[in-house]
PDB file of C-alpha atoms in Angstrom:
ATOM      1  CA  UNK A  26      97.211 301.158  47.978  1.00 56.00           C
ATOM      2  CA  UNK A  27      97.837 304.329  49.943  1.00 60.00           C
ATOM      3  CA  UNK A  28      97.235 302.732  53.121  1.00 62.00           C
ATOM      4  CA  UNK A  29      99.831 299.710  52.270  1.00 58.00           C
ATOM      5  CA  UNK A  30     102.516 302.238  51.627  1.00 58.00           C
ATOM      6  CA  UNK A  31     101.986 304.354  55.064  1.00 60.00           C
ATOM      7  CA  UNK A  32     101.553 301.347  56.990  1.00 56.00           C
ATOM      8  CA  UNK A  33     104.796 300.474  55.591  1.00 57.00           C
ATOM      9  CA  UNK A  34     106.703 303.224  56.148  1.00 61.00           C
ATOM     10  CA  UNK A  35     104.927 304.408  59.377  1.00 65.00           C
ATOM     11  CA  UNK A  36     104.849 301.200  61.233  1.00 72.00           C
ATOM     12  CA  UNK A  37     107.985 298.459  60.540  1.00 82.00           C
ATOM     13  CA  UNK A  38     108.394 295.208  61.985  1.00 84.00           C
ATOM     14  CA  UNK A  39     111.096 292.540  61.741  1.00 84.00           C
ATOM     15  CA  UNK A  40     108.976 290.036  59.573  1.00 83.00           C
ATOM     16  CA  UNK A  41     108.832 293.615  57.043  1.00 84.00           C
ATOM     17  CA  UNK A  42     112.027 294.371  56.896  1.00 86.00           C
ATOM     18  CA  UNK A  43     113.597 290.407  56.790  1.00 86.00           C
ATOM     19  CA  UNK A  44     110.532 290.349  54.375  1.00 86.00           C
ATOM     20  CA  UNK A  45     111.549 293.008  51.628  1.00 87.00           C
ATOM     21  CA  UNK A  46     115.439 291.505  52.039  1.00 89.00           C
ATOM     22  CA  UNK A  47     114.038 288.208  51.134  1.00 89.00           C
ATOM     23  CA  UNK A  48     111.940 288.931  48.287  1.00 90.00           C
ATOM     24  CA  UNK A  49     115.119 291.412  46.924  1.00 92.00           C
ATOM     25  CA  UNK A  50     117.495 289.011  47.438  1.00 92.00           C
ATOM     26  CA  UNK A  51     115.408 285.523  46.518  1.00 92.00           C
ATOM     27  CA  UNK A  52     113.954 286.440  43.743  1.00 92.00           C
ATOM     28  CA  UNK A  53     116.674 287.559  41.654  1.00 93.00           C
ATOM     29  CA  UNK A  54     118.856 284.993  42.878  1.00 92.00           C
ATOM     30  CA  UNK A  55     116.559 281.830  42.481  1.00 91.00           C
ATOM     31  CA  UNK A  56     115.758 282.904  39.268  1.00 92.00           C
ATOM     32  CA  UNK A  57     119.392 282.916  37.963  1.00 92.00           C
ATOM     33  CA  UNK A  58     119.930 279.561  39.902  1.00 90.00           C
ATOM     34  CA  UNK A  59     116.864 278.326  37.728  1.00 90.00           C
ATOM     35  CA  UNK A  60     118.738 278.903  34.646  1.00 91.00           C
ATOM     36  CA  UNK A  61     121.651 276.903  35.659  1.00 88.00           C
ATOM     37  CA  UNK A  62     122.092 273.282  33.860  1.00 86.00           C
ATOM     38  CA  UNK A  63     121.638 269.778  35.826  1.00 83.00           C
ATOM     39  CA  UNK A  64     121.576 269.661  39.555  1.00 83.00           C
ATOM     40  CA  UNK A  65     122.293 273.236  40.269  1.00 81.00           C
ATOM     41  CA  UNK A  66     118.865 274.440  39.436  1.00 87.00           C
ATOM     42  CA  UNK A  67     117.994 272.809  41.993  1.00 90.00           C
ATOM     43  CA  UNK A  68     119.840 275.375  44.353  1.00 88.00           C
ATOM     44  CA  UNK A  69     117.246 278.337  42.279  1.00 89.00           C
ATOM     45  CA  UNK A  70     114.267 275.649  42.715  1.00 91.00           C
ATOM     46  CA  UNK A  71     114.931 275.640  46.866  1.00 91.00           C
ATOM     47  CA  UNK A  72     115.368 279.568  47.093  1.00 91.00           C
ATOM     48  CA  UNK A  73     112.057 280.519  45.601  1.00 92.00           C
ATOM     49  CA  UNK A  74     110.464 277.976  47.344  1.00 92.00           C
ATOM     50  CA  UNK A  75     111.927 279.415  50.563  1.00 89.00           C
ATOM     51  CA  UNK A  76     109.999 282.698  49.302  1.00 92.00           C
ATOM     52  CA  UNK A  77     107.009 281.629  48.419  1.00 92.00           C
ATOM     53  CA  UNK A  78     107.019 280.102  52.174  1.00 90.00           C
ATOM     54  CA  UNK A  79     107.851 283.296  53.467  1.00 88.00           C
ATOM     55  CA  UNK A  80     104.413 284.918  51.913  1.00 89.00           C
ATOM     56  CA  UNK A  81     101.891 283.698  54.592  1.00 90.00           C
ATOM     57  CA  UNK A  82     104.270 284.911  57.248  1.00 86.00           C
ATOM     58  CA  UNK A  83     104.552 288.567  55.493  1.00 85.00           C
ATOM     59  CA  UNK A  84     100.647 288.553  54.631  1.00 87.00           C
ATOM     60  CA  UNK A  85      99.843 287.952  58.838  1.00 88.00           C
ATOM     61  CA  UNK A  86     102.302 289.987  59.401  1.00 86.00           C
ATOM     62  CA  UNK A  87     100.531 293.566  57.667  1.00 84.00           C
ATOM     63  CA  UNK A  88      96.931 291.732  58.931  1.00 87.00           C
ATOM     64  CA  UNK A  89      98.395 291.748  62.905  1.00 87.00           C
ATOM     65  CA  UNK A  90     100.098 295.505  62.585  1.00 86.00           C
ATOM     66  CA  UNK A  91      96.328 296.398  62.598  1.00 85.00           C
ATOM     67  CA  UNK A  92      95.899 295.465  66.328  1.00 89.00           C
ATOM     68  CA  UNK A  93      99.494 295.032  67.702  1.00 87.00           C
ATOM     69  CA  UNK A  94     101.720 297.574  68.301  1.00 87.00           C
ATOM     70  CA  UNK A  95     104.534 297.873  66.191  1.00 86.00           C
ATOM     71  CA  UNK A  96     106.915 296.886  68.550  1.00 87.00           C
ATOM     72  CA  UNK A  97     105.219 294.601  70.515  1.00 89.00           C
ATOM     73  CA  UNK A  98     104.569 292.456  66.502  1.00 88.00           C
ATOM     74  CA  UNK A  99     108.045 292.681  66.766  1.00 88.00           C
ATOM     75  CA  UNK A 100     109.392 291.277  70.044  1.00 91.00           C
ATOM     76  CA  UNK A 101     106.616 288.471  69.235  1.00 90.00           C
ATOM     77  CA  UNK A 102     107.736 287.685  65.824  1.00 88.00           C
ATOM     78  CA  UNK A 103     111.805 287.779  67.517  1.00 90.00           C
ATOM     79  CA  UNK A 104     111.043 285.245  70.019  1.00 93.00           C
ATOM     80  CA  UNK A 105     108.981 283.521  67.473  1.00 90.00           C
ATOM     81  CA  UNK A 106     111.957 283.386  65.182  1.00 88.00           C
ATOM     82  CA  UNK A 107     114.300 282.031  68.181  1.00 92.00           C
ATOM     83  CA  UNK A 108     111.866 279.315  68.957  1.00 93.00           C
ATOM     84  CA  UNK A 109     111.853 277.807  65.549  1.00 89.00           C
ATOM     85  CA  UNK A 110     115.269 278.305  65.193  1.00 90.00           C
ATOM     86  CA  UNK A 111     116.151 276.030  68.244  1.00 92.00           C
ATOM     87  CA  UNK A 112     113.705 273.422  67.513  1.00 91.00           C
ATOM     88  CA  UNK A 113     115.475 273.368  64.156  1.00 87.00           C
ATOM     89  CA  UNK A 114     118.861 273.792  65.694  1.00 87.00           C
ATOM     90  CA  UNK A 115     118.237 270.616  68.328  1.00 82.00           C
ATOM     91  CA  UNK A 116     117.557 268.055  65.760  1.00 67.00           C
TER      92      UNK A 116
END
């Protein structure tokens, strides 16, 4: 547990830091939008799922810091990011 929080602290990268904003922000909020009536739990429903598919990417993240170097992780995950963000924007 020790070594999770130094590797943490000693060695961010983007998919950490958009990582602890997700799960701080998605959680709370998906939860409340679960509790709404009718359709708009549906809006809580597509948040947490939106977390949960953020978990693989967070787990390879910590698994890669091992061998990368912090900022090299993190000018791959950026243009990883921009990549799937065009194909998504193009369609």
């Amino acid at each position: 547990m020790k070594n999770i929080e130094q590797n943490s602290k000693n060695k961010p990268t983007l998919f950490l830091i958009i990582g602890v904003l997700v799960f701080a922000f998605g959680i709370p909020f998906g939860v409340y939008g679960l509790t709404l009536s009718g359709g708009a739990s549906l809006g809580g429903a597509l948040i947490l799922s939106g977390v949960a598919l953020f978990v693989p990417f967070f787990i390879i993240d910590r698994i890669l810091i091992k061998y990368i170097k912090p900022l090299e992780l993190s000018l791959l995950e950026l243009i990883f990011s921009l990549i799937i963000l065009l194909c998504y924007s193009v369609q």
